């Protein structure tokens, strides 16, 4: 068990490996993404048994538009289905939805669904933050631009305009599938986050993997540049 002072309040995950999961089974990539959503659902359900106050998931990057149109459509349809089917559960389980990224430029029906879901879950005590059409370079650039327009560029003023402004500081960043890179995810927020790269494909990720990651986090000594 993690002791409260070593508990990770904010965990972010780069959910990688859906395609390889499907390929290994000679299934279409879409099946990997579908299984990936099931892993998301189980993980969100398990949050109440952990100290995690905020879980941020990289669902669709601003670079993912480069994928074949069919795959992009699959991912967008999965998003529609996920919001529709899981919204009642979020509300019942006190989960607040938050979105990071340029999500307002997604298809109008998705924007409408997300706006409705944000409004309906606004009172939740635990946060599920979903990065959608997200890229960290764009996030930092727009934050700096807004800070400049207000007449003051400082660390604080930039942070106030990041999509994560009202989220706890990032404690732990996990990437699945064995790849070791950040792929333009939470570059600002990860400055002092602990990193964990797991050799498990996203559809195989279970709440037990999160429990293990939290235990490893509790063992790490964080010095934030001090000694
Ligand atoms: C990376 O696997 C995964 C993605 C690009 C999308 C992640 C999306 C989901 C898990 C489903 C939607 C999420 C929500 C919150 C409803 P990959 O396709 O790059 O895998 P590969 O590297 O093995 O090809």
Short mmCIF file of N, CA and C and ligand atoms in Angstrom, two decimals, residues 15-20 29 33 36-37 40 57-59 64 67 71 75 78-79 82 130 202, ligand 1:
data_model
loop_
_atom_site.label_atom_id
_atom_site.label_comp_id
_atom_site.label_asym_id
_atom_site.label_seq_id
_atom_site.Cartn_x
_atom_site.Cartn_y
_atom_site.Cartn_z
N UNK A 15 -1.40 5.62 -23.78
CA UNK A 15 -1.96 4.27 -23.98
C UNK A 15 -1.48 3.74 -25.33
N UNK A 16 -0.35 3.06 -25.33
CA UNK A 16 0.24 2.65 -26.61
C UNK A 16 0.17 1.12 -26.76
N UNK A 17 0.03 0.69 -27.98
CA UNK A 17 0.14 -0.75 -28.25
C UNK A 17 -1.14 -1.42 -28.73
N UNK A 18 -2.18 -0.63 -28.99
CA UNK A 18 -3.45 -1.23 -29.46
C UNK A 18 -3.25 -1.96 -30.79
N UNK A 19 -2.51 -1.33 -31.70
CA UNK A 19 -2.29 -1.92 -33.02
C UNK A 19 -1.53 -3.22 -32.92
N UNK A 20 -0.47 -3.24 -32.10
CA UNK A 20 0.33 -4.46 -31.96
C UNK A 20 -0.47 -5.58 -31.29
N UNK A 29 -6.91 -3.53 -36.70
CA UNK A 29 -6.46 -2.56 -35.69
C UNK A 29 -7.62 -2.06 -34.84
N UNK A 33 -8.16 -1.09 -30.69
CA UNK A 33 -8.67 0.14 -30.08
C UNK A 33 -9.90 -0.16 -29.22
N UNK A 36 -8.86 -1.52 -26.19
CA UNK A 36 -8.24 -0.42 -25.44
C UNK A 36 -9.27 0.37 -24.65
N UNK A 37 -10.44 0.56 -25.24
CA UNK A 37 -11.50 1.29 -24.52
C UNK A 37 -11.95 0.48 -23.31
N UNK A 40 -9.64 1.11 -20.60
CA UNK A 40 -9.91 2.44 -20.01
C UNK A 40 -11.06 2.33 -19.01
N UNK A 57 -5.52 10.69 -19.73
CA UNK A 57 -5.27 9.69 -20.77
C UNK A 57 -5.06 10.34 -22.12
N UNK A 58 -4.04 9.87 -22.85
CA UNK A 58 -3.74 10.40 -24.19
C UNK A 58 -4.57 9.59 -25.18
N UNK A 59 -5.73 10.08 -25.56
CA UNK A 59 -6.63 9.31 -26.42
C UNK A 59 -6.43 9.60 -27.90
N UNK A 64 -2.21 12.33 -34.64
CA UNK A 64 -2.95 11.12 -35.04
C UNK A 64 -3.81 11.31 -36.30
N UNK A 67 -2.99 9.36 -39.48
CA UNK A 67 -3.34 7.94 -39.68
C UNK A 67 -4.38 7.82 -40.79
N UNK A 71 -9.02 4.59 -39.82
CA UNK A 71 -8.64 4.42 -38.41
C UNK A 71 -9.06 5.63 -37.58
N UNK A 75 -11.55 5.64 -34.36
CA UNK A 75 -11.24 6.23 -33.05
C UNK A 75 -12.31 7.24 -32.64
N UNK A 78 -15.38 5.37 -31.58
CA UNK A 78 -15.20 4.79 -30.25
C UNK A 78 -15.40 5.85 -29.17
N UNK A 79 -14.92 7.05 -29.47
CA UNK A 79 -15.08 8.15 -28.52
C UNK A 79 -16.57 8.46 -28.31
N UNK A 82 -18.09 5.65 -26.31
CA UNK A 82 -17.58 5.64 -24.92
C UNK A 82 -18.29 6.70 -24.09
N UNK A 130 -9.16 13.66 -20.44
CA UNK A 130 -8.89 12.98 -21.71
C UNK A 130 -8.25 13.97 -22.68
N UNK A 202 -1.39 -1.73 -24.36
CA UNK A 202 -2.48 -1.07 -23.67
C UNK A 202 -3.71 -1.96 -23.43
C1 LIG B 1 -1.95 3.82 -29.50
O1 LIG B 1 -1.96 2.53 -30.04
C2 LIG B 1 -3.28 4.22 -29.13
C3 LIG B 1 -3.98 5.24 -29.73
C4 LIG B 1 -3.46 6.06 -30.83
C5 LIG B 1 -5.32 5.59 -29.31
C6 LIG B 1 -5.67 5.33 -27.89
C7 LIG B 1 -7.10 5.22 -27.84
C8 LIG B 1 -7.82 4.35 -27.12
C9 LIG B 1 -7.28 3.44 -26.11
C10 LIG B 1 -9.28 4.29 -27.33
C11 LIG B 1 -10.02 5.57 -27.15
C12 LIG B 1 -9.88 6.15 -25.80
C13 LIG B 1 -10.89 6.56 -25.01
C14 LIG B 1 -10.59 7.34 -23.77
C15 LIG B 1 -12.30 6.25 -25.32
P1 LIG B 1 -1.35 2.33 -31.48
O2 LIG B 1 -2.50 2.21 -32.43
O3 LIG B 1 -0.37 3.39 -31.80
O4 LIG B 1 -0.65 0.95 -31.29
P2 LIG B 1 0.66 0.43 -32.05
O5 LIG B 1 1.77 1.36 -31.68
O6 LIG B 1 0.83 -0.94 -31.47
O7 LIG B 1 0.33 0.42 -33.51
#
